[in-house]
Short mmCIF file of C-alpha atoms in Angstrom, two decimals:
data_model
loop_
_atom_site.label_atom_id
_atom_site.label_comp_id
_atom_site.label_asym_id
_atom_site.label_seq_id
_atom_site.Cartn_x
_atom_site.Cartn_y
_atom_site.Cartn_z
CA MET A 1 0.27 -0.38 -0.16
CA PRO A 2 1.54 3.73 -1.05
CA SER A 3 2.85 5.72 2.04
CA ILE A 4 1.05 8.62 3.29
CA GLY A 5 3.60 10.84 1.99
CA SER A 6 3.68 9.15 -1.40
CA ARG A 7 -0.56 9.78 -1.88
CA LEU A 8 0.30 13.21 -0.73
CA ALA A 9 2.32 13.94 -3.89
CA VAL A 10 0.34 12.47 -5.78
CA PHE A 11 -2.41 14.72 -4.28
CA SER A 12 -0.20 17.95 -4.55
CA THR A 13 0.21 17.11 -8.25
CA LEU A 14 -2.97 16.83 -9.15
CA ILE A 15 -4.09 19.96 -7.53
CA ALA A 16 -0.94 21.38 -9.30
CA LEU A 17 -2.04 20.46 -12.71
CA LEU A 18 -5.83 21.56 -11.62
CA ALA A 19 -4.79 24.81 -10.62
CA ILE A 20 -2.29 25.21 -14.57
CA ILE A 21 -5.69 23.91 -16.32
CA LEU A 22 -7.67 26.98 -14.46
CA TYR A 23 -5.64 29.36 -15.37
CA ILE A 24 -4.99 28.60 -18.65
CA SER A 25 -8.30 28.76 -19.01
CA ALA A 26 -8.55 32.16 -17.14
CA TRP A 27 -6.10 33.53 -19.48
CA ARG A 28 -7.64 32.73 -22.30
CA ASN A 29 -10.80 34.19 -21.49
CA GLU A 30 -8.95 37.40 -20.47
CA LEU A 31 -6.78 37.25 -23.85
CA PHE A 32 -9.66 36.09 -26.29
CA PRO A 33 -12.97 37.50 -25.47
CA LEU A 34 -13.78 38.49 -28.48
CA HIS A 35 -12.61 35.02 -30.25
CA ASN A 36 -14.54 33.46 -28.07
CA ILE A 37 -17.19 35.28 -28.91
CA LEU A 38 -17.02 34.67 -32.19
CA CYS A 39 -16.54 31.08 -31.93
CA ALA A 40 -19.51 30.73 -29.83
CA ALA A 41 -21.54 32.09 -32.30
CA HIS A 42 -19.83 30.39 -35.57
CA ALA A 43 -21.35 27.50 -33.24
CA SER A 44 -24.86 28.46 -33.01
CA HIS A 45 -25.32 29.90 -36.41
CA ASP A 46 -22.61 28.51 -38.98
CA TYR A 47 -21.70 31.71 -40.65
CA ILE A 48 -19.14 33.71 -38.87
CA SER A 49 -16.24 33.86 -41.30
CA ASN A 50 -13.11 33.42 -38.68
CA PRO A 51 -9.67 35.00 -39.51
CA HIS A 52 -6.74 32.47 -40.63
CA SER A 53 -4.67 32.14 -37.32
CA ALA A 54 -5.59 30.38 -34.05
CA SER A 55 -6.82 33.41 -32.04
CA TRP A 56 -7.97 37.49 -33.40
CA LYS A 57 -4.85 38.25 -30.71
CA SER A 58 -2.40 37.13 -32.82
CA TRP A 59 -3.37 39.44 -35.17
CA TRP A 60 -1.62 42.87 -33.35
CA HIS A 61 -2.52 46.23 -34.49
CA PRO A 62 -1.26 48.82 -32.44
CA GLN A 63 -4.09 51.15 -32.88
CA ARG A 64 -6.32 47.65 -31.98
CA THR A 65 -4.28 46.78 -29.31
CA SER A 66 -2.54 49.38 -27.49
CA GLY A 67 -1.50 52.53 -26.77
CA GLN A 68 -4.43 54.11 -26.45
CA PRO A 69 -6.41 54.38 -23.31
CA ALA A 70 -9.16 51.86 -21.73
CA ILE A 71 -11.53 51.76 -24.67
CA PRO A 72 -15.00 52.76 -23.48
CA ALA A 73 -17.41 50.01 -23.01
CA PRO A 74 -19.82 49.91 -26.16
CA LYS A 75 -22.25 52.79 -26.67
CA GLN A 76 -25.14 52.04 -29.41
CA GLY A 77 -23.36 48.20 -30.00
CA GLY A 78 -23.30 47.69 -33.30
CA GLY A 79 -20.19 46.61 -33.44
CA VAL A 80 -20.51 44.07 -30.46
CA PHE A 81 -20.83 40.26 -31.77
CA SER A 82 -23.59 38.05 -30.03
CA LYS A 83 -25.00 34.55 -31.66
CA ASP A 84 -27.47 37.21 -33.10
CA TRP A 85 -25.74 39.81 -34.88
CA ASN A 86 -22.61 39.93 -36.94
CA ILE A 87 -21.69 43.17 -38.16
CA LEU A 88 -19.75 41.75 -41.00
CA TYR A 89 -23.33 41.13 -43.00
CA HIS A 90 -24.75 44.67 -42.89
CA LEU A 91 -21.93 46.40 -44.18
CA GLY A 92 -23.43 46.44 -47.45
CA GLY A 93 -20.26 45.64 -49.50
CA ASN A 94 -17.86 48.05 -47.72
CA GLY A 95 -16.50 45.01 -45.38
CA PRO A 96 -14.77 41.84 -45.70
CA TRP A 97 -15.81 38.67 -47.25
CA VAL A 98 -18.28 36.38 -45.46
CA GLU A 99 -20.76 33.52 -47.11
CA LYS A 100 -23.88 33.60 -47.88
CA VAL A 101 -26.62 32.37 -45.68
CA ASP A 102 -29.73 33.66 -46.66
CA GLY A 103 -31.30 32.03 -49.28
CA VAL A 104 -29.07 29.26 -49.38
CA VAL A 105 -29.98 25.50 -50.57
CA GLU A 106 -29.25 23.08 -47.92
CA GLY A 107 -26.49 20.80 -48.05
CA GLY A 108 -23.34 23.11 -48.50
CA ILE A 109 -21.32 23.07 -51.59
CA GLU A 110 -20.71 19.57 -51.54
CA VAL A 111 -20.87 18.48 -55.27
CA PRO A 112 -24.33 16.13 -55.48
CA GLU A 113 -23.79 12.55 -55.02
CA GLY A 114 -22.73 10.14 -58.25
CA CYS A 115 -22.10 13.82 -59.84
CA SER A 116 -19.01 15.67 -60.77
CA VAL A 117 -17.73 19.30 -62.10
CA ASP A 118 -16.01 19.42 -65.20
CA GLN A 119 -15.96 23.45 -65.46
CA VAL A 120 -15.73 26.36 -63.44
CA HIS A 121 -16.75 29.81 -64.09
CA MET A 122 -15.74 32.39 -61.42
CA MET A 123 -16.54 35.71 -61.59
CA SER A 124 -14.83 37.80 -58.46
CA ARG A 125 -14.32 40.80 -56.84
CA HIS A 126 -11.52 42.28 -55.81
CA SER A 127 -9.99 42.11 -52.46
CA GLU A 128 -10.57 43.69 -49.06
CA ARG A 129 -9.49 47.36 -49.96
CA TYR A 130 -8.68 51.26 -48.63
CA PRO A 131 -11.97 53.32 -49.29
CA THR A 132 -11.90 54.64 -53.01
CA VAL A 133 -10.45 57.93 -53.23
CA LYS A 134 -13.39 60.04 -53.70
CA ALA A 135 -15.32 57.84 -50.05
CA GLY A 136 -11.46 58.51 -48.47
CA THR A 137 -11.95 62.21 -48.87
CA ARG A 138 -15.25 62.38 -47.27
CA MET A 139 -13.62 60.50 -44.25
CA LEU A 140 -10.20 62.71 -44.28
CA ASN A 141 -12.58 65.88 -44.79
CA LEU A 142 -14.99 64.88 -42.01
CA MET A 143 -11.68 63.80 -39.59
CA GLN A 144 -10.66 67.14 -39.78
CA LYS A 145 -13.53 68.65 -39.42
CA MET A 146 -13.67 67.46 -36.02
CA LYS A 147 -10.43 67.95 -34.98
CA ASP A 148 -11.03 71.85 -35.78
CA ALA A 149 -14.21 71.90 -33.76
CA GLY A 150 -11.50 71.91 -30.50
CA ILE A 151 -14.31 70.35 -28.18
CA THR A 152 -13.78 66.94 -25.95
CA TYR A 153 -15.82 64.34 -27.73
CA GLU A 154 -18.39 62.45 -24.95
CA GLY A 155 -20.78 59.89 -25.52
CA ASP A 156 -20.59 57.48 -28.78
CA LEU A 157 -17.61 59.63 -30.45
CA GLN A 158 -15.77 59.67 -26.88
CA PHE A 159 -13.24 57.17 -28.84
CA PHE A 160 -12.72 59.84 -31.12
CA ASN A 161 -9.93 61.78 -28.76
CA TYR A 162 -7.18 59.30 -29.35
CA TRP A 163 -8.39 57.50 -32.39
CA GLU A 164 -6.23 57.88 -35.42
CA PHE A 165 -7.42 57.54 -39.06
CA PHE A 166 -7.20 53.94 -40.50
CA SER A 167 -4.63 54.89 -43.53
CA THR A 168 -1.34 56.38 -42.93
CA ASP A 169 -0.44 57.51 -46.29
CA PRO A 170 -3.97 57.69 -47.61
CA GLN A 171 -2.46 59.21 -51.18
CA ALA A 172 -0.82 55.90 -51.26
CA GLN A 173 -3.25 53.70 -50.06
CA PHE A 174 -6.76 54.66 -51.18
CA GLU A 175 -8.23 52.44 -54.14
CA HIS A 176 -5.44 49.71 -53.07
CA LEU A 177 -5.82 46.18 -51.21
CA THR A 178 -5.85 46.66 -47.46
CA THR A 179 -2.27 44.13 -46.45
CA THR A 180 -3.15 44.19 -42.88
CA GLY A 181 -5.52 42.33 -40.19
CA PRO A 182 -7.58 39.10 -40.15
CA PHE A 183 -9.12 40.70 -42.87
CA SER A 184 -6.80 41.68 -45.55
CA GLY A 185 -6.89 42.00 -48.95
CA THR A 186 -3.77 40.05 -49.89
CA LEU A 187 -4.56 37.88 -47.29
CA GLY A 188 -8.17 36.59 -49.01
CA ALA A 189 -6.87 37.02 -52.04
CA PHE A 190 -4.29 34.46 -51.76
CA THR A 191 -6.74 32.41 -49.67
CA THR A 192 -9.64 32.33 -51.64
CA GLY A 193 -6.87 30.79 -54.19
CA VAL A 194 -5.81 28.02 -51.70
CA LYS A 195 -9.78 26.54 -51.29
CA LEU A 196 -10.72 26.88 -54.44
CA ARG A 197 -7.71 25.39 -55.66
CA THR A 198 -9.00 22.20 -52.90
CA ARG A 199 -11.85 22.62 -53.98
CA TYR A 200 -11.30 21.96 -58.26
CA HIS A 201 -7.61 20.32 -58.05
CA ASN A 202 -8.91 17.49 -60.15
CA LEU A 203 -9.58 19.83 -63.34
CA LEU A 204 -5.96 21.11 -62.59
CA SER A 205 -4.63 17.48 -64.24
CA PRO A 206 -4.69 15.59 -67.15
CA PRO A 207 -6.38 15.22 -69.32
CA LEU A 208 -8.50 18.49 -68.50
CA SER A 209 -5.93 20.27 -68.24
CA HIS A 210 -4.64 22.42 -71.73
CA SER A 211 -1.20 21.75 -72.43
CA ARG A 212 -0.91 25.20 -72.61
CA LYS A 213 -0.91 27.76 -69.75
CA THR A 214 -4.37 28.86 -67.67
CA SER A 215 -6.02 32.03 -68.93
CA LEU A 216 -7.28 34.34 -65.99
CA TRP A 217 -8.74 37.53 -66.98
CA ALA A 218 -8.80 40.90 -64.90
CA SER A 219 -10.41 44.57 -65.73
CA ASP A 220 -7.48 47.55 -65.50
CA CYS A 221 -7.29 48.89 -61.86
CA PRO A 222 -4.56 47.99 -59.42
CA ARG A 223 -6.19 46.63 -56.74
CA VAL A 224 -8.54 43.53 -59.47
CA ILE A 225 -5.09 42.99 -60.97
CA ASP A 226 -3.08 42.44 -57.65
CA THR A 227 -6.19 40.56 -56.59
CA ALA A 228 -5.82 37.92 -59.47
CA ARG A 229 -1.99 37.75 -58.64
CA TYR A 230 -2.44 36.88 -55.51
CA PHE A 231 -5.50 34.55 -55.78
CA SER A 232 -2.46 32.91 -58.69
CA ALA A 233 -0.25 32.52 -56.14
CA GLY A 234 -3.08 30.57 -53.94
CA PHE A 235 -4.39 28.16 -56.87
CA PHE A 236 -1.71 27.48 -58.87
CA GLY A 237 1.75 28.21 -56.77
CA LEU A 238 4.12 30.77 -56.32
CA ASN A 239 5.41 30.00 -59.36
CA TRP A 240 2.35 30.91 -61.00
CA ASN A 241 3.44 32.55 -64.24
CA ASP A 242 4.60 29.15 -65.47
CA THR A 243 1.45 27.85 -66.12
CA ALA A 244 -0.85 30.86 -65.90
CA THR A 245 -1.46 33.71 -67.80
CA LEU A 246 -3.48 36.82 -66.89
CA HIS A 247 -4.85 39.21 -69.17
CA ILE A 248 -5.57 42.51 -68.43
CA ILE A 249 -8.19 43.67 -69.99
CA PRO A 250 -8.55 47.49 -70.48
CA GLU A 251 -11.22 49.92 -68.92
CA THR A 252 -11.50 51.93 -71.79
CA ALA A 253 -15.15 53.18 -73.30
CA GLN A 254 -13.62 51.62 -77.06
CA LEU A 255 -13.47 48.30 -76.40
CA GLY A 256 -17.22 48.44 -76.48
CA GLY A 257 -18.73 44.60 -75.66
CA ASP A 258 -15.47 42.78 -75.74
CA THR A 259 -15.08 44.06 -72.09
CA LEU A 260 -14.88 43.20 -68.41
CA THR A 261 -16.25 46.08 -67.79
CA PRO A 262 -19.63 47.28 -69.90
CA GLY A 263 -20.65 49.98 -67.12
CA ASP A 264 -17.51 52.11 -69.21
CA THR A 265 -18.33 51.09 -72.20
CA CYS A 266 -22.14 51.53 -72.48
CA LEU A 267 -22.00 55.52 -73.83
CA ALA A 268 -25.87 55.66 -72.81
CA TYR A 269 -25.52 54.49 -69.20
CA LEU A 270 -23.44 56.94 -68.74
CA THR A 271 -25.09 59.99 -70.13
CA ASP A 272 -28.50 59.12 -68.85
CA LYS A 273 -29.18 61.13 -66.04
CA GLU A 274 -32.64 59.54 -65.04
CA GLU A 275 -31.82 55.55 -66.06
CA GLY A 276 -28.04 55.41 -65.83
CA HIS A 277 -25.65 55.37 -63.45
CA ASP A 278 -26.49 58.47 -61.65
CA LYS A 279 -29.75 57.17 -60.74
CA GLY A 280 -27.47 54.93 -57.49
CA ALA A 281 -27.22 57.92 -56.21
CA VAL A 282 -30.45 59.77 -56.47
CA MET A 283 -32.46 57.20 -54.48
CA LEU A 284 -29.46 56.38 -51.80
CA ALA A 285 -29.71 60.45 -50.87
CA LYS A 286 -33.64 59.96 -51.28
CA TYR A 287 -33.64 56.90 -48.74
CA ARG A 288 -30.62 57.78 -46.36
CA ARG A 289 -33.23 60.80 -44.87
CA THR A 290 -35.60 58.55 -43.67
CA TYR A 291 -32.88 57.66 -40.83
CA LEU A 292 -29.97 59.83 -40.50
CA SER A 293 -31.73 63.11 -38.71
CA ALA A 294 -32.30 60.41 -35.84
CA VAL A 295 -28.57 59.75 -35.78
CA ARG A 296 -27.23 63.65 -36.27
CA GLU A 297 -30.05 64.76 -32.93
CA ARG A 298 -28.32 61.92 -30.67
CA LEU A 299 -25.19 62.76 -31.37
CA LEU A 300 -25.64 66.44 -31.46
CA LYS A 301 -27.13 66.54 -27.59
CA GLN A 302 -23.50 64.68 -26.76
CA ASN A 303 -21.45 67.35 -28.56
CA PRO A 304 -23.53 70.37 -28.86
CA GLY A 305 -20.41 71.97 -30.36
CA ILE A 306 -20.87 70.06 -33.02
CA ASN A 307 -23.68 69.36 -36.10
CA PHE A 308 -23.08 66.78 -39.09
CA MET A 309 -24.68 66.77 -42.33
CA ASP A 310 -25.65 63.40 -43.44
CA ASP A 311 -23.27 62.54 -46.08
CA GLU A 312 -20.57 62.92 -42.90
CA ILE A 313 -22.81 60.38 -40.75
CA TYR A 314 -23.01 57.86 -43.36
CA ALA A 315 -19.12 58.32 -43.64
CA MET A 316 -18.70 57.06 -40.36
CA GLN A 317 -20.94 54.17 -40.99
CA GLU A 318 -18.60 53.46 -43.77
CA MET A 319 -15.63 53.73 -42.49
CA CYS A 320 -16.72 51.15 -39.83
CA GLY A 321 -16.22 48.40 -42.75
CA PHE A 322 -12.97 50.23 -43.55
CA GLU A 323 -11.18 49.97 -41.08
CA ILE A 324 -12.37 46.27 -39.97
CA THR A 325 -10.40 45.40 -43.05
CA VAL A 326 -7.45 47.30 -42.00
CA ARG A 327 -7.20 46.28 -38.15
CA GLY A 328 -9.81 43.97 -37.43
CA SER A 329 -12.35 46.03 -35.72
CA SER A 330 -13.63 49.61 -35.32
CA HIS A 331 -15.07 52.04 -32.49
CA TRP A 332 -17.11 53.35 -35.56
CA CYS A 333 -19.49 50.70 -35.37
CA ASP A 334 -20.76 51.33 -31.96
CA VAL A 335 -21.41 54.84 -32.46
CA PHE A 336 -24.84 53.04 -33.79
CA THR A 337 -27.71 50.84 -33.48
CA GLN A 338 -28.57 47.81 -35.05
CA GLN A 339 -31.14 48.92 -36.42
CA GLU A 340 -29.60 51.81 -38.04
CA PHE A 341 -26.90 49.13 -38.88
CA LEU A 342 -30.06 47.81 -40.53
CA SER A 343 -30.88 51.07 -41.96
CA PHE A 344 -27.16 51.24 -43.46
CA GLU A 345 -27.39 48.11 -45.01
CA TYR A 346 -30.51 48.37 -47.17
CA ALA A 347 -29.05 51.94 -48.32
CA ARG A 348 -26.17 49.92 -49.85
CA ASP A 349 -28.76 47.73 -51.71
CA VAL A 350 -30.64 51.17 -52.42
CA ILE A 351 -27.79 52.17 -53.99
CA HIS A 352 -26.30 48.71 -56.12
CA TYR A 353 -29.91 48.08 -57.03
CA TYR A 354 -30.68 51.52 -58.99
CA ARG A 355 -27.39 51.77 -60.01
CA SER A 356 -26.48 49.10 -61.92
CA GLY A 357 -28.53 46.35 -61.20
CA PRO A 358 -32.97 45.93 -61.49
CA GLY A 359 -33.40 49.25 -60.99
CA THR A 360 -32.16 50.42 -64.03
CA ARG A 361 -32.62 49.69 -67.33
CA TYR A 362 -28.87 49.26 -68.42
CA GLY A 363 -28.02 47.05 -65.55
CA GLY A 364 -29.02 43.49 -67.70
CA VAL A 365 -28.08 44.06 -71.03
CA MET A 366 -25.09 45.21 -69.65
CA GLY A 367 -25.13 41.63 -68.11
CA LEU A 368 -25.53 39.34 -70.39
CA LEU A 369 -22.13 39.92 -71.89
CA TRP A 370 -20.52 37.97 -69.72
CA LEU A 371 -23.48 35.61 -69.39
CA ASN A 372 -23.28 34.86 -72.95
CA ALA A 373 -20.04 34.28 -73.45
CA MET A 374 -19.52 31.57 -70.49
CA VAL A 375 -22.76 29.68 -71.69
CA LYS A 376 -21.22 29.27 -74.89
CA LEU A 377 -18.43 27.38 -73.04
CA LEU A 378 -20.05 25.62 -70.76
CA VAL A 379 -22.68 24.36 -73.92
CA GLU A 380 -19.01 23.45 -75.41
CA GLY A 381 -18.00 21.63 -72.47
CA PRO A 382 -14.66 20.23 -70.76
CA SER A 383 -13.02 20.57 -74.54
CA ALA A 384 -12.75 24.38 -74.67
CA GLY A 385 -10.66 24.11 -71.11
CA PRO A 386 -11.74 23.57 -67.45
CA LEU A 387 -11.38 26.88 -65.56
CA PHE A 388 -12.15 30.46 -66.11
CA PHE A 389 -11.43 32.93 -63.90
CA SER A 390 -12.73 36.69 -64.08
CA PHE A 391 -12.15 39.36 -62.12
CA VAL A 392 -14.19 42.64 -61.55
CA HIS A 393 -15.37 45.11 -59.58
CA ASP A 394 -19.20 45.04 -57.41
CA GLY A 395 -20.49 47.66 -60.22
CA ASP A 396 -19.83 44.22 -62.71
CA ILE A 397 -21.17 41.27 -60.68
CA VAL A 398 -24.02 43.05 -60.25
CA PRO A 399 -25.54 43.48 -63.95
CA MET A 400 -24.45 39.86 -64.35
CA LEU A 401 -26.77 38.80 -61.80
CA THR A 402 -29.09 40.66 -63.07
CA ALA A 403 -29.17 39.54 -66.33
CA LEU A 404 -29.86 36.02 -65.06
CA ASP A 405 -32.10 37.50 -63.02
CA LEU A 406 -31.17 35.39 -60.15
CA PHE A 407 -32.85 37.70 -56.58
CA PRO A 408 -36.42 38.32 -58.61
CA ASP A 409 -38.12 40.77 -56.36
CA LYS A 410 -42.09 41.91 -57.07
CA ASN A 411 -41.24 45.24 -57.10
CA HIS A 412 -38.30 47.73 -56.77
CA LEU A 413 -36.69 48.41 -53.51
CA PRO A 414 -39.00 51.51 -51.97
CA ILE A 415 -36.41 54.22 -50.61
CA THR A 416 -39.29 55.36 -47.67
CA HIS A 417 -38.79 52.07 -45.88
CA ILE A 418 -36.91 48.86 -45.49
CA ALA A 419 -38.06 46.25 -47.54
CA HIS A 420 -37.48 43.02 -45.22
CA ASP A 421 -38.48 40.64 -47.08
CA ARG A 422 -36.49 41.22 -50.11
CA LYS A 423 -34.09 39.24 -51.78
CA TRP A 424 -31.11 41.43 -52.96
CA ARG A 425 -28.92 41.63 -50.28
CA THR A 426 -25.33 43.59 -51.10
CA SER A 427 -24.01 42.42 -48.23
CA GLN A 428 -24.08 38.88 -48.77
CA VAL A 429 -23.77 38.97 -52.83
CA SER A 430 -20.60 41.28 -53.62
CA PRO A 431 -18.59 41.93 -50.37
CA MET A 432 -15.31 43.25 -50.91
CA SER A 433 -13.69 39.50 -52.14
CA GLY A 434 -17.14 38.09 -53.30
CA ARG A 435 -17.77 35.32 -55.91
CA VAL A 436 -20.06 34.01 -58.48
CA ILE A 437 -18.92 30.29 -58.76
CA PHE A 438 -20.96 28.81 -62.14
CA GLU A 439 -20.34 24.97 -61.89
CA ARG A 440 -20.74 22.51 -64.76
CA LEU A 441 -22.15 19.09 -63.27
CA THR A 442 -21.88 16.21 -65.27
CA CYS A 443 -24.28 13.27 -63.41
CA PRO A 444 -25.42 9.61 -64.23
CA SER A 445 -28.82 10.16 -66.13
CA GLN A 446 -29.67 7.21 -63.63
CA PRO A 447 -28.09 8.40 -59.80
CA TYR A 448 -28.63 4.91 -58.62
CA ASP A 449 -27.41 2.83 -61.24
CA THR A 450 -23.61 2.32 -61.51
CA ALA A 451 -23.42 0.62 -64.20
CA SER A 452 -24.99 3.67 -66.51
CA THR A 453 -22.60 4.75 -68.85
CA SER A 454 -25.55 8.18 -69.92
CA ASN A 455 -24.99 11.33 -68.42
CA GLU A 456 -26.16 14.85 -67.82
CA THR A 457 -25.75 17.84 -67.77
CA PHE A 458 -26.12 20.29 -65.13
CA VAL A 459 -25.20 24.23 -63.75
CA ARG A 460 -25.39 25.09 -60.67
CA VAL A 461 -24.28 28.84 -58.69
CA ASN A 462 -22.12 29.19 -55.65
CA ILE A 463 -21.97 32.41 -54.62
CA ASN A 464 -19.82 33.18 -51.20
CA ASP A 465 -19.50 29.60 -50.61
CA GLY A 466 -24.02 29.24 -50.62
CA ILE A 467 -25.26 27.51 -53.21
CA VAL A 468 -28.62 29.16 -55.01
CA ALA A 469 -31.16 28.19 -56.48
CA ILE A 470 -32.09 30.05 -60.11
CA PRO A 471 -35.75 30.44 -60.01
CA GLY A 472 -37.82 27.64 -62.01
CA CYS A 473 -34.98 26.63 -62.93
CA ALA A 474 -34.10 23.66 -60.38
CA SER A 475 -35.00 20.47 -61.02
CA GLY A 476 -31.50 19.39 -61.47
CA PRO A 477 -29.41 17.66 -58.59
CA GLY A 478 -28.77 19.59 -55.48
CA HIS A 479 -31.05 22.14 -56.90
CA SER A 480 -29.13 22.58 -59.91
CA CYS A 481 -30.26 23.39 -63.29
CA PRO A 482 -30.12 21.56 -66.75
CA LEU A 483 -28.13 22.75 -69.05
CA SER A 484 -30.17 23.13 -71.94
CA GLU A 485 -32.29 24.85 -69.77
CA PHE A 486 -29.90 27.24 -68.29
CA GLU A 487 -29.03 27.58 -71.98
CA ALA A 488 -32.62 28.98 -72.90
CA ARG A 489 -33.64 30.85 -69.81
CA VAL A 490 -30.29 33.33 -70.94
CA ALA A 491 -31.93 33.57 -74.44
CA MET A 492 -34.81 34.32 -73.62
CA ARG A 493 -33.47 36.92 -70.81
CA GLY A 494 -31.28 38.48 -74.31
CA ARG A 495 -34.81 38.93 -75.72
CA GLU A 496 -35.59 40.50 -72.97
CA LEU A 497 -32.99 42.82 -72.31
CA GLY A 498 -32.38 43.23 -76.26
CA ASP A 499 -29.07 44.19 -77.90
CA PHE A 500 -26.17 45.70 -76.08
CA ARG A 501 -25.01 48.15 -78.66
CA GLU A 502 -28.57 49.15 -79.63
CA ARG A 503 -29.74 49.60 -75.96
CA CYS A 504 -26.54 51.41 -75.22
CA GLY A 505 -26.27 53.87 -78.30
CA LEU A 506 -23.46 52.46 -80.09
CA GLY A 507 -22.69 51.95 -83.65
CA ARG A 508 -22.61 49.19 -85.43
CA GLU A 509 -19.12 48.92 -85.41
CA ALA A 510 -18.57 48.42 -81.98
CA PRO A 511 -17.94 45.00 -80.76
CA GLY A 512 -20.83 43.78 -79.59
CA ARG A 513 -20.20 40.59 -77.26
CA ILE A 514 -17.24 39.24 -75.31
CA SER A 515 -14.15 37.55 -77.66
CA PHE A 516 -11.16 36.97 -75.05
CA LEU A 517 -12.84 34.37 -72.60
CA HIS A 518 -11.31 31.20 -73.78
CA GLN A 519 -8.62 28.99 -73.41
#
């Protein structure tokens, strides 16, 4: 029988181990509270995109984690993560990539049993970026106005007393990909490449691969080109230039229909003040008045020394998302309530809906260009090549989805109130790095007959890792669309929407279709 001394030694060891476990547990909860909240929310809702590391604490940023006075408790709480609220889903395209969770098919992105993917087409927005010069200048002007007021801020704006702008060199950084934090654009593009290589690696091996290099396409904008390059490094490897060629398509008017950016070539769209590009901004301004006045009154009551205009309050909401892509979090989010961010989210839906979506007569006809080029390749099949990756702006994805009529709403979005039952949700369709992937599926005509040699072909739509059924065309495996029906649907939409050159006021000598999309 063990001696009393031996038993005491074992007991002491157990007590010491228990103390260590409790200490580590307390240490983790103290250091990583946001990480724990996010993980808990992810477990219950399965929609929060975790950063690419063991914990958020490893994403150290001076303006986020140190060198500041004690961070005041959240005020309005728009940026607080919980099992019922994730600010990343309400930034209207101004924030990091998120998975699509509304209106998706159950079962995830797994390929339907017995089927295989033999061709892939992707249209991707550039990855997370700093603000454009126009939006960024609006933010800098706001910041200067707040500094020039010479007051000590209270209430929701208390943090501004020590806050620093998230761009250290605006002239060099505006318009370009972000490079720091868990949601950096460079990281996101590379990770997407790795993710899709994992998913479609079989399409890189014989006999589907061509002996020549795989072509990719990017519109001629630095952030779009950089996204394609980082993606290529993740998908093809660091020596991607040996196996792939990136083609840069100019964003110039003379290309006509032979473009990735039809909003730059459709003359009527650019000049029509009523139904063209500017319609989005007009409708946005009208809707913003329905909710920004209440915010202004609250901020003025807390800080009587300064009065904010609609554009300035809107810029504060914009900074929430943009700062997150640089630092991983933002105090600007908590200046607003969750309801006010639902209004901001809807405001972003309004501008895209009426600028290049179903709310303008030009959206669909512009989107048909890429859609028609893709259909030809889908019908041709694997012999045309297995992989087609195009990199563009959100203003180019929206017209394509409009042409497909993927999110049909019975009525145009109202500008007097939020249409909560709407299908058009920019935050989940075209966030930074948002992507739409069309998969060509080959499936046995007799799913349970292993000896069957007869196959059928289908098309499946994947938006940000959520499978979306095409309305009226979802009879295939996993709610996919039979290729013949998909082809007919696009042809019908072409007849409804009209000819690109005619609708855009271009001459017959202008190119009327995309010619470069081939391997």
